[in-house]
Short mmCIF file of C-alpha atoms in Angstrom, two decimals:
data_model
loop_
_atom_site.label_atom_id
_atom_site.label_comp_id
_atom_site.label_asym_id
_atom_site.label_seq_id
_atom_site.Cartn_x
_atom_site.Cartn_y
_atom_site.Cartn_z
CA MET I 1 -62.18 -3.63 37.47
CA ASP I 2 -58.79 -4.69 38.98
CA LEU I 3 -58.15 -8.32 39.57
CA LEU I 4 -55.73 -9.49 42.25
CA ARG I 5 -54.31 -12.98 42.56
CA ARG I 6 -51.67 -14.56 44.75
CA GLN I 7 -48.89 -16.64 43.09
CA GLY I 8 -46.74 -18.12 45.83
CA ASP I 9 -44.58 -15.18 46.90
CA VAL I 10 -45.68 -12.93 44.05
CA THR I 11 -48.72 -10.69 44.12
CA VAL I 12 -49.87 -9.92 40.59
CA ALA I 13 -52.21 -7.07 39.74
CA ALA I 14 -53.78 -7.07 36.30
CA THR I 15 -56.43 -4.93 34.72
CA SER I 16 -59.38 -6.58 33.02
CA SER I 17 -58.46 -4.74 29.83
CA ALA I 18 -54.88 -5.97 29.81
CA ALA I 19 -53.94 -7.46 26.49
CA ASN I 20 -50.49 -8.66 27.46
CA THR I 21 -48.10 -9.00 30.39
CA ASP I 22 -46.65 -5.52 29.86
CA ASP I 23 -49.76 -4.11 31.61
CA ARG I 24 -49.35 -6.29 34.71
CA LEU I 25 -47.85 -5.12 38.00
CA ILE I 26 -46.26 -7.49 40.47
CA GLU I 27 -44.83 -7.31 43.96
CA THR I 28 -42.05 -9.80 44.57
CA ASN I 29 -39.54 -10.67 47.28
CA ILE I 30 -37.66 -13.21 45.13
CA PRO I 31 -34.40 -11.19 44.85
CA PHE I 32 -34.13 -10.78 48.61
CA ARG I 33 -34.83 -14.46 49.29
CA LEU I 34 -32.14 -15.52 46.81
CA ASP I 35 -29.56 -13.17 48.33
CA ALA I 36 -30.36 -14.24 51.91
CA LEU I 37 -29.43 -17.90 51.30
CA TYR I 38 -26.29 -19.52 52.59
CA TRP I 39 -24.16 -21.71 50.35
CA GLY I 40 -25.75 -25.05 49.46
CA GLY I 41 -25.55 -27.96 47.08
CA PHE I 42 -27.46 -26.02 44.44
CA HIS I 43 -24.78 -23.32 44.34
CA THR I 44 -22.04 -25.93 44.12
CA ARG I 45 -23.77 -27.46 41.08
CA VAL I 46 -24.02 -24.04 39.48
CA VAL I 47 -20.29 -23.47 39.97
CA LEU I 48 -19.49 -26.87 38.46
CA ALA I 49 -21.82 -26.46 35.49
CA LEU I 50 -20.56 -22.98 34.65
CA GLY I 51 -16.95 -23.62 35.55
CA ILE I 52 -16.69 -26.59 33.20
CA THR I 53 -17.42 -24.24 30.30
CA TRP I 54 -14.52 -22.02 31.20
CA ILE I 55 -12.34 -25.09 31.59
CA LEU I 56 -13.15 -25.99 27.99
CA ASP I 57 -12.54 -22.42 26.89
CA GLY I 58 -9.17 -22.52 28.62
CA LEU I 59 -8.41 -25.81 26.89
CA GLU I 60 -9.40 -24.27 23.56
CA VAL I 61 -7.43 -21.05 23.88
CA THR I 62 -4.36 -22.73 25.34
CA LEU I 63 -4.29 -25.22 22.51
CA ALA I 64 -4.46 -22.32 20.06
CA GLY I 65 -1.46 -20.72 21.72
CA ALA I 66 0.52 -23.93 22.26
CA LEU I 67 -0.20 -25.08 18.71
CA SER I 68 1.36 -21.96 17.15
CA GLY I 69 4.64 -23.71 16.53
CA ALA I 70 2.90 -26.76 15.02
CA LEU I 71 0.87 -24.53 12.69
CA LYS I 72 4.06 -22.87 11.48
CA GLU I 73 5.59 -26.31 10.85
CA SER I 74 2.43 -27.71 9.23
CA PRO I 75 3.10 -28.87 5.63
CA THR I 76 -0.49 -27.81 4.79
CA LEU I 77 -0.86 -24.41 6.44
CA HIS I 78 2.68 -22.95 6.69
CA PHE I 79 1.75 -20.22 9.20
CA SER I 80 3.98 -17.18 9.72
CA ASN I 81 4.09 -15.28 13.01
CA PHE I 82 1.73 -12.74 11.45
CA ASP I 83 -0.67 -15.54 10.44
CA VAL I 84 -0.70 -16.81 14.03
CA GLY I 85 -1.50 -13.34 15.33
CA LEU I 86 -4.16 -12.86 12.62
CA ALA I 87 -5.87 -16.16 13.47
CA ASN I 88 -5.91 -15.29 17.17
CA SER I 89 -7.33 -11.87 16.38
CA SER I 90 -10.01 -13.56 14.24
CA TYR I 91 -11.01 -15.59 17.29
CA LEU I 92 -11.28 -12.43 19.35
CA ALA I 93 -13.17 -10.57 16.62
CA GLY I 94 -15.69 -13.42 16.56
CA ALA I 95 -15.99 -13.16 20.33
CA VAL I 96 -16.74 -9.43 19.98
CA LEU I 97 -19.56 -9.93 17.46
CA GLY I 98 -20.86 -13.01 19.27
CA ALA I 99 -21.03 -11.08 22.52
CA PHE I 100 -23.10 -8.35 20.87
CA GLY I 101 -25.57 -10.66 19.15
CA PHE I 102 -25.95 -13.25 21.87
CA GLY I 103 -25.88 -10.61 24.61
CA TRP I 104 -28.94 -8.96 23.09
CA LEU I 105 -30.67 -12.35 22.86
CA THR I 106 -29.74 -13.24 26.45
CA ASP I 107 -31.66 -10.27 27.81
CA ARG I 108 -34.52 -10.88 25.39
CA ILE I 109 -35.15 -14.66 25.49
CA GLY I 110 -33.43 -15.64 28.73
CA ARG I 111 -30.16 -17.02 30.10
CA LYS I 112 -30.90 -20.74 29.89
CA LYS I 113 -31.79 -20.91 26.18
CA LEU I 114 -28.61 -19.07 25.27
CA PHE I 115 -26.55 -21.60 27.22
CA PHE I 116 -27.36 -24.25 24.63
CA ILE I 117 -27.25 -22.05 21.53
CA THR I 118 -23.82 -20.61 22.26
CA LEU I 119 -22.43 -23.98 23.32
CA ALA I 120 -23.60 -25.56 20.04
CA VAL I 121 -21.90 -22.82 18.00
CA TYR I 122 -18.72 -23.15 20.01
CA LEU I 123 -18.41 -26.94 19.77
CA THR I 124 -19.30 -27.13 16.08
CA ALA I 125 -16.76 -24.47 15.14
CA THR I 126 -14.06 -26.10 17.25
CA ALA I 127 -14.58 -29.41 15.45
CA LEU I 128 -14.44 -27.65 12.08
CA THR I 129 -11.14 -26.00 13.05
CA ALA I 130 -9.59 -29.46 13.08
CA LEU I 131 -10.51 -29.80 9.39
CA SER I 132 -8.89 -26.51 8.31
CA TRP I 133 -7.12 -26.66 4.93
CA SER I 134 -5.72 -23.12 4.66
CA VAL I 135 -4.91 -20.03 6.69
CA GLU I 136 -8.23 -18.51 5.59
CA SER I 137 -10.36 -21.51 6.62
CA TYR I 138 -8.56 -21.76 9.96
CA ALA I 139 -9.17 -18.06 10.65
CA LEU I 140 -12.86 -18.43 9.70
CA PHE I 141 -13.46 -21.36 12.03
CA ARG I 142 -11.60 -19.59 14.83
CA PHE I 143 -13.86 -16.60 14.24
CA LEU I 144 -16.96 -18.79 14.67
CA THR I 145 -15.50 -20.44 17.77
CA GLY I 146 -14.94 -17.01 19.24
CA ALA I 147 -18.56 -16.05 18.48
CA GLY I 148 -19.79 -18.94 20.61
CA ILE I 149 -17.45 -18.05 23.48
CA GLY I 150 -18.45 -14.37 23.33
CA GLY I 151 -22.06 -15.43 23.87
CA GLU I 152 -21.04 -17.67 26.75
CA TYR I 153 -19.44 -14.75 28.58
CA THR I 154 -22.69 -12.79 28.62
CA ALA I 155 -25.05 -15.62 29.62
CA ILE I 156 -22.75 -17.11 32.25
CA ASN I 157 -21.77 -13.88 34.00
CA SER I 158 -25.42 -12.78 34.10
CA THR I 159 -26.42 -16.09 35.66
CA ILE I 160 -23.70 -15.98 38.33
CA GLN I 161 -24.92 -12.60 39.56
CA GLU I 162 -28.59 -13.58 39.59
CA LEU I 163 -28.34 -17.00 41.29
CA VAL I 164 -25.49 -16.65 43.81
CA PRO I 165 -26.17 -15.04 47.24
CA ALA I 166 -24.74 -11.55 47.71
CA ARG I 167 -22.19 -12.55 50.37
CA TYR I 168 -20.49 -15.03 47.99
CA ARG I 169 -20.96 -13.26 44.67
CA GLY I 170 -17.48 -11.79 44.21
CA TRP I 171 -15.52 -14.92 45.11
CA THR I 172 -17.81 -17.16 43.05
CA ASP I 173 -17.55 -14.97 39.97
CA LEU I 174 -13.77 -14.85 40.16
CA VAL I 175 -13.35 -18.59 40.76
CA ILE I 176 -15.69 -19.57 37.91
CA ASN I 177 -13.91 -17.24 35.51
CA GLY I 178 -10.58 -18.41 36.90
CA SER I 179 -11.43 -22.05 36.17
CA PHE I 180 -10.45 -21.15 32.59
CA TRP I 181 -6.91 -21.91 33.73
CA ILE I 182 -7.67 -25.46 34.76
CA GLY I 183 -8.53 -25.93 31.10
CA ALA I 184 -5.32 -24.13 30.19
CA ALA I 185 -3.33 -26.66 32.19
CA LEU I 186 -5.19 -29.53 30.49
CA GLY I 187 -4.50 -27.90 27.14
CA ALA I 188 -0.81 -27.66 27.98
CA VAL I 189 -0.64 -31.36 28.87
CA SER I 190 -2.58 -32.25 25.72
CA ALA I 191 -0.15 -30.21 23.65
CA ILE I 192 2.82 -32.03 25.19
CA VAL I 193 1.33 -35.38 24.20
CA LEU I 194 -0.23 -34.54 20.84
CA LEU I 195 2.65 -32.44 19.51
CA ASP I 196 5.31 -35.02 20.30
CA PRO I 197 6.70 -35.93 16.86
CA GLN I 198 7.55 -39.39 18.20
CA ARG I 199 3.83 -40.09 18.64
CA LEU I 200 2.03 -38.21 15.88
CA ALA I 201 2.85 -36.41 12.67
CA VAL I 202 2.92 -32.61 12.94
CA ASP I 203 -0.18 -32.16 10.78
CA VAL I 204 -2.14 -34.76 12.76
CA GLY I 205 -1.43 -33.73 16.36
CA TRP I 206 -2.93 -30.24 16.25
CA ARG I 207 -6.05 -31.52 14.46
CA LEU I 208 -6.63 -34.19 17.10
CA ALA I 209 -6.19 -31.54 19.78
CA TYR I 210 -9.16 -29.54 18.48
CA LEU I 211 -11.31 -32.62 17.92
CA THR I 212 -10.66 -33.82 21.45
CA GLY I 213 -11.74 -30.46 22.87
CA ALA I 214 -14.98 -30.56 20.88
CA CYS I 215 -15.80 -34.09 22.04
CA LEU I 216 -15.17 -33.24 25.69
CA GLY I 217 -17.50 -30.27 25.34
CA LEU I 218 -20.47 -32.57 24.79
CA VAL I 219 -20.42 -33.28 28.53
CA VAL I 220 -21.39 -29.67 29.16
CA PHE I 221 -24.79 -30.17 27.52
CA VAL I 222 -25.75 -32.57 30.29
CA MET I 223 -24.37 -30.37 33.07
CA ARG I 224 -26.28 -27.36 31.78
CA MET I 225 -29.50 -29.15 32.74
CA TRP I 226 -28.60 -28.45 36.38
CA ILE I 227 -29.03 -24.70 35.93
CA PRO I 228 -32.54 -23.20 35.96
CA GLU I 229 -33.57 -20.01 34.25
CA SER I 230 -32.86 -16.91 36.33
CA PRO I 231 -35.90 -16.31 38.61
CA ARG I 232 -35.15 -12.59 38.49
CA TRP I 233 -35.39 -12.63 34.69
CA LEU I 234 -38.56 -14.72 34.77
CA VAL I 235 -40.37 -12.36 37.14
CA ILE I 236 -39.74 -9.29 35.02
CA HIS I 237 -40.56 -11.09 31.77
CA GLY I 238 -44.00 -12.28 32.80
CA HIS I 239 -43.43 -15.71 34.39
CA PRO I 240 -43.83 -15.18 38.16
CA ASP I 241 -45.27 -18.67 38.77
CA ARG I 242 -42.25 -20.37 37.25
CA ALA I 243 -39.89 -18.01 39.10
CA ASN I 244 -41.51 -18.89 42.42
CA GLU I 245 -41.29 -22.62 41.72
CA ILE I 246 -37.57 -22.34 41.00
CA VAL I 247 -36.82 -20.24 44.09
CA ALA I 248 -38.86 -22.56 46.31
CA GLU I 249 -36.96 -25.58 44.99
CA ILE I 250 -33.61 -23.82 45.57
CA GLU I 251 -34.66 -22.97 49.12
CA ARG I 252 -35.73 -26.55 49.85
CA THR I 253 -32.38 -27.76 48.52
CA VAL I 254 -30.37 -25.31 50.61
CA THR I 255 -32.39 -24.91 53.84
CA GLY I 256 -34.91 -27.76 53.73
CA GLN I 257 -37.88 -25.37 53.63
CA VAL I 258 -39.37 -22.51 51.65
CA GLN I 259 -38.32 -19.25 53.30
CA ASP I 260 -41.57 -17.42 52.53
CA GLN I 261 -43.77 -19.95 54.33
CA PRO I 262 -44.23 -20.21 58.14
CA THR I 263 -43.13 -23.45 59.79
CA GLU I 264 -43.44 -25.00 63.23
CA GLN I 265 -39.80 -24.24 63.89
CA VAL I 266 -39.86 -20.70 62.48
CA SER I 267 -42.80 -18.59 63.59
CA PRO I 268 -43.90 -15.94 62.97
CA GLN I 269 -42.99 -15.82 59.31
CA ARG I 270 -40.15 -13.47 58.38
CA VAL I 271 -41.30 -10.29 56.64
CA TRP I 272 -39.40 -9.87 53.38
CA PRO I 273 -39.03 -6.54 51.57
CA LYS I 274 -40.73 -6.41 48.18
CA LEU I 275 -40.21 -4.79 44.82
CA LYS I 276 -43.10 -3.51 42.77
CA LEU I 277 -42.44 -4.21 39.09
CA ARG I 278 -44.17 -3.82 35.77
CA MET I 279 -43.62 -6.98 33.74
CA ARG I 280 -42.33 -6.59 30.20
CA HIS I 281 -41.53 -8.75 27.17
CA HIS I 282 -38.27 -6.97 26.36
CA THR I 283 -36.33 -3.75 26.87
CA PRO I 284 -36.17 -1.39 23.84
CA LEU I 285 -32.66 -0.60 22.62
CA ARG I 286 -33.28 3.10 23.11
CA GLU I 287 -33.91 2.46 26.81
CA VAL I 288 -30.77 0.32 26.94
CA ALA I 289 -28.71 3.15 25.44
CA HIS I 290 -30.19 5.69 27.84
CA THR I 291 -29.43 3.44 30.82
CA LEU I 292 -25.81 2.79 29.85
CA PHE I 293 -24.77 6.17 28.49
CA THR I 294 -26.92 8.63 30.43
CA LEU I 295 -28.32 7.15 33.64
CA TYR I 296 -25.16 5.16 34.48
CA ARG I 297 -22.56 7.01 32.42
CA GLN I 298 -19.88 6.98 35.13
CA ARG I 299 -20.26 3.25 35.73
CA SER I 300 -19.97 2.69 32.00
CA LEU I 301 -16.68 4.59 31.87
CA VAL I 302 -15.31 2.49 34.76
CA GLY I 303 -16.38 -0.74 33.08
CA MET I 304 -14.87 0.32 29.77
CA ALA I 305 -11.53 1.26 31.33
CA LEU I 306 -11.25 -2.05 33.19
CA MET I 307 -12.24 -4.10 30.14
CA VAL I 308 -9.88 -2.40 27.68
CA ALA I 309 -6.89 -2.60 30.01
CA GLN I 310 -7.30 -6.27 30.93
CA ALA I 311 -8.13 -7.29 27.35
CA PHE I 312 -4.92 -5.83 25.92
CA PHE I 313 -2.84 -7.01 28.85
CA TYR I 314 -4.14 -10.57 28.74
CA ASN I 315 -4.62 -11.30 25.07
CA ALA I 316 -1.46 -9.61 23.84
CA ILE I 317 0.69 -11.60 26.27
CA PHE I 318 -1.08 -14.93 26.39
CA PHE I 319 -1.72 -15.37 22.66
CA THR I 320 1.97 -14.71 21.90
CA PHE I 321 3.29 -16.64 24.91
CA SER I 322 4.62 -19.52 22.81
CA LEU I 323 6.10 -17.21 20.16
CA ILE I 324 8.22 -15.45 22.79
CA LEU I 325 9.53 -18.77 24.07
CA ILE I 326 10.23 -20.08 20.56
CA GLU I 327 11.72 -16.95 18.99
CA PHE I 328 13.75 -15.53 21.89
CA TYR I 329 14.53 -18.57 24.04
CA GLY I 330 14.72 -21.33 21.40
CA ILE I 331 12.17 -23.61 23.09
CA PRO I 332 10.89 -26.36 20.71
CA SER I 333 7.18 -26.09 19.89
CA ASP I 334 6.43 -29.53 21.36
CA GLN I 335 7.84 -28.39 24.75
CA ILE I 336 5.74 -25.23 25.13
CA GLY I 337 3.16 -27.04 27.26
CA TRP I 338 5.64 -27.46 30.12
CA TYR I 339 5.94 -23.68 30.38
CA ILE I 340 2.20 -23.07 30.18
CA LEU I 341 1.54 -25.29 33.22
CA PRO I 342 3.08 -22.95 35.88
CA PHE I 343 1.61 -19.95 34.07
CA ALA I 344 -1.85 -21.54 34.27
CA ALA I 345 -1.29 -22.40 37.94
CA GLY I 346 -0.65 -18.76 38.80
CA ASN I 347 -3.73 -17.67 36.92
CA PHE I 348 -6.02 -20.10 38.74
CA LEU I 349 -4.53 -19.67 42.22
CA GLY I 350 -4.92 -15.89 42.00
CA PRO I 351 -8.75 -15.84 42.01
CA LEU I 352 -8.89 -18.82 44.39
CA VAL I 353 -6.67 -17.16 47.02
CA LEU I 354 -7.54 -13.49 46.53
CA GLY I 355 -11.21 -13.92 45.59
CA ARG I 356 -12.50 -13.87 49.19
CA LEU I 357 -10.94 -10.44 49.69
CA PHE I 358 -13.21 -8.97 47.01
CA ASP I 359 -16.14 -9.77 49.32
CA THR I 360 -14.41 -8.70 52.57
CA LEU I 361 -11.95 -5.86 51.87
CA GLY I 362 -14.22 -4.83 49.02
CA ARG I 363 -14.30 -4.27 45.28
CA ARG I 364 -12.66 -0.83 45.21
CA VAL I 365 -9.58 -1.79 47.23
CA MET I 366 -8.98 -5.14 45.53
CA ILE I 367 -9.61 -4.01 41.95
CA THR I 368 -7.25 -1.08 42.40
CA LEU I 369 -4.60 -3.25 44.03
CA THR I 370 -4.66 -6.11 41.51
CA TYR I 371 -4.63 -3.83 38.47
CA ALA I 372 -1.82 -1.61 39.80
CA VAL I 373 0.42 -4.46 40.96
CA SER I 374 -0.06 -6.32 37.64
CA GLY I 375 0.96 -3.25 35.65
CA VAL I 376 4.03 -2.47 37.74
CA LEU I 377 5.25 -6.09 37.69
CA LEU I 378 4.82 -6.28 33.90
CA ALA I 379 6.89 -3.13 33.41
CA ILE I 380 9.70 -4.54 35.57
CA THR I 381 9.60 -7.93 33.86
CA GLY I 382 9.52 -6.30 30.41
CA TYR I 383 12.63 -4.32 31.23
CA LEU I 384 14.48 -7.42 32.44
CA PHE I 385 13.42 -9.20 29.23
CA SER I 386 14.69 -6.32 27.10
CA ILE I 387 18.20 -6.47 28.58
CA GLY I 388 18.35 -10.27 28.32
CA ALA I 389 18.41 -10.83 32.08
CA LEU I 390 15.83 -13.62 32.02
CA SER I 391 15.94 -17.27 30.97
CA ALA I 392 12.91 -19.17 29.67
CA GLU I 393 12.35 -20.52 33.18
CA SER I 394 12.68 -17.19 35.01
CA GLN I 395 10.52 -15.50 32.36
CA THR I 396 7.80 -18.08 33.02
CA ILE I 397 8.08 -17.63 36.79
CA ALA I 398 7.76 -13.87 36.35
CA TRP I 399 4.62 -14.31 34.23
CA MET I 400 3.25 -16.72 36.85
CA VAL I 401 3.63 -14.08 39.58
CA ILE I 402 2.23 -11.28 37.41
CA PHE I 403 -0.87 -13.21 36.45
CA PHE I 404 -1.48 -14.35 40.02
CA CYS I 405 -2.62 -10.72 40.40
CA ALA I 406 -3.79 -10.10 36.83
CA SER I 407 -6.18 -13.06 36.72
CA PRO I 408 -8.47 -11.81 39.53
CA ALA I 409 -8.12 -8.30 38.07
CA ALA I 410 -9.41 -9.45 34.70
CA SER I 411 -12.30 -11.39 36.24
CA ALA I 412 -13.14 -8.37 38.39
CA ALA I 413 -13.79 -6.38 35.20
CA TYR I 414 -16.62 -8.80 34.31
CA LEU I 415 -17.80 -8.77 37.92
CA THR I 416 -17.98 -4.98 37.94
CA VAL I 417 -19.95 -4.72 34.72
CA SER I 418 -22.34 -7.56 35.52
CA GLU I 419 -23.38 -6.36 39.00
CA THR I 420 -23.56 -2.58 38.55
CA PHE I 421 -26.26 -2.37 35.86
CA PRO I 422 -29.99 -3.21 36.00
CA LEU I 423 -31.15 -6.75 35.28
CA GLU I 424 -32.90 -5.81 32.03
CA VAL I 425 -29.65 -4.65 30.41
CA ARG I 426 -27.15 -6.79 32.34
CA ALA I 427 -26.24 -9.28 29.59
CA LEU I 428 -26.10 -6.61 26.90
CA ALA I 429 -23.93 -4.42 29.14
CA ILE I 430 -21.50 -7.31 29.62
CA ALA I 431 -21.54 -7.89 25.88
CA LEU I 432 -20.99 -4.24 25.02
CA PHE I 433 -18.07 -3.66 27.36
CA TYR I 434 -16.53 -7.04 26.60
CA ALA I 435 -16.89 -6.37 22.87
CA VAL I 436 -15.49 -2.85 22.93
CA GLY I 437 -12.75 -3.76 25.39
CA THR I 438 -11.75 -6.82 23.43
CA GLY I 439 -12.09 -4.97 20.12
CA ILE I 440 -9.81 -2.15 21.25
CA GLY I 441 -7.43 -4.05 23.50
CA GLY I 442 -7.77 -7.70 22.60
CA VAL I 443 -8.01 -7.90 18.82
CA ALA I 444 -5.22 -5.36 18.29
CA GLY I 445 -2.95 -6.91 20.91
CA PRO I 446 -2.04 -10.27 19.35
CA VAL I 447 -1.49 -8.72 15.89
CA LEU I 448 0.64 -5.93 17.35
CA PHE I 449 2.76 -8.30 19.39
CA GLY I 450 3.07 -10.69 16.43
CA LEU I 451 4.57 -7.82 14.42
CA LEU I 452 6.82 -6.77 17.31
CA ILE I 453 8.10 -10.32 17.74
CA ASP I 454 8.75 -10.55 13.98
CA THR I 455 11.19 -7.64 14.30
CA GLY I 456 13.39 -9.83 16.49
CA SER I 457 13.97 -6.83 18.76
CA ARG I 458 13.61 -7.25 22.49
CA GLY I 459 13.27 -3.49 22.82
CA SER I 460 10.25 -3.46 20.51
CA VAL I 461 8.54 -6.19 22.52
CA PHE I 462 9.34 -4.29 25.73
CA ALA I 463 7.57 -1.24 24.30
CA GLY I 464 4.46 -3.38 23.85
CA TYR I 465 4.72 -4.67 27.43
CA LEU I 466 5.16 -1.12 28.74
CA PHE I 467 2.05 0.03 26.93
CA GLY I 468 0.04 -2.79 28.55
CA ALA I 469 1.47 -1.86 31.96
CA VAL I 470 0.43 1.78 31.55
CA LEU I 471 -3.13 0.72 30.66
CA MET I 472 -3.39 -1.39 33.82
CA VAL I 473 -2.10 1.33 36.13
CA ALA I 474 -4.43 3.89 34.53
CA ALA I 475 -7.38 1.51 35.05
CA ALA I 476 -6.34 1.08 38.70
CA MET I 477 -6.46 4.85 39.22
CA ILE I 478 -9.93 5.05 37.67
CA ALA I 479 -11.16 2.17 39.85
CA TRP I 480 -9.86 3.82 43.01
CA ARG I 481 -11.71 7.02 42.21
CA TYR I 482 -15.00 5.74 40.78
CA CYS I 483 -15.54 2.03 41.55
CA ILE I 484 -18.86 1.06 43.22
CA ALA I 485 -18.74 -0.69 46.61
CA ALA I 486 -20.97 -3.61 45.55
CA GLU I 487 -19.71 -6.22 48.00
CA ARG I 488 -22.36 -8.11 49.98
CA ARG I 489 -25.18 -5.96 48.59
CA THR I 490 -28.24 -7.20 46.72
CA LEU I 491 -28.16 -6.51 43.01
CA GLU I 492 -31.35 -4.49 43.27
CA SER I 493 -29.75 -2.11 45.81
CA ILE I 494 -26.78 -1.56 43.50
CA ALA I 495 -28.91 -0.88 40.42
CA ARG I 496 -32.70 -0.93 40.60
CA PRO I 497 -34.47 -2.85 37.80
CA LEU I 498 -35.82 -0.56 35.09
CA ALA I 499 -39.20 -2.22 35.63
CA VAL I 500 -39.52 -0.87 39.20
CA VAL I 501 -42.71 1.12 39.82
CA GLU I 502 -42.58 3.80 42.52
#
């Protein structure tokens, strides 16, 4: 005999023989209610709580780049240019493996739990980096730091898509990811202060820099309390009551009432579309593979192309930023922070200014445009660098302009992957494409450019820049041909949940 019961906005049908939630069917309008909301205080808190993580990541990564000169001068570590590139690649390799492992867990146990696990790994490893006693120990702790950050990428980007209304999703995603560069600016200022030999010894300043970042990160634990579990994830994984409570609270915060209940002011009650779903505990890996490589093969190829291109472009240039200034322009290591500040400004202003256009002009136009312009500008700048036509200042201005376009392009790669696959595989899809893209483009980039810089040849470095430019233009062409027009659409209309029952 079938039993029916009403749970707020969720109708649950269960058979009397059901042994677990996998046998239960539900009808829910939660996704449509979330996407119909206008911006409210809840969404602002989400942006702040998630953005602060990227600020800390920006602080962390910028310190790693700005501290390159100090590590080479350290009486304990004695880094070479190759050692700097190797340590940065270790960080990225950790991010690749962390994304895989934590991405799988994010889809299995939920977004909120992973927020705290990955943050704990990240902060602990950052603190341990300050205690490094050799090249090997430094590389190990950077690897672990990267693992925590890789997990953050998957949980955070999944949460953005599932909590933010459709009309704001593109801009919000780009701005949150772009907040990395606020941290980069803070890291640059910190480097200026902590690497000043008049204030601190060389081997003390860089250690304090890492410890300071770890201590500041403790604030994030409190801010993470503001973010609920994804109601979309809860519904599919057998917790419709809790999902309804969260959505109702969000609605009361934003509109002052629950949208699914009639009021004196709003009558009759609006009729919401519903999805019929079969609740599940988890999604088998075989189903994940079928979804990514068979059902949505073309989307996977687009995501891979965007990820690989931006990973090489970004990591190869940014992680060797200070080495270029030191080796080719003679800038002292304790002055690198001044050059990172305008670079960071361009990277943050890009998503802030151009982000709205991803929701109005659309994904396809803006992704193509930002990738293509970034590639062309890098090729031009690389040529001018190779013939010695640039000073340290003009080189920095050129990078600032390039990354005004490249920053929203890079964030758009995460946006594309996170909104064009079903909810059940969303985090793992982000992890997979981030991991492969970073593994191919990101891990190889810093090592390659470290070797090219060691040659002392401007022409060799230009060849590396040209390769990155070609990747970006190729990705732009792929986006123009195959990118999905996901702007202002509900996630479920872009990719139906695997749990949908016809």
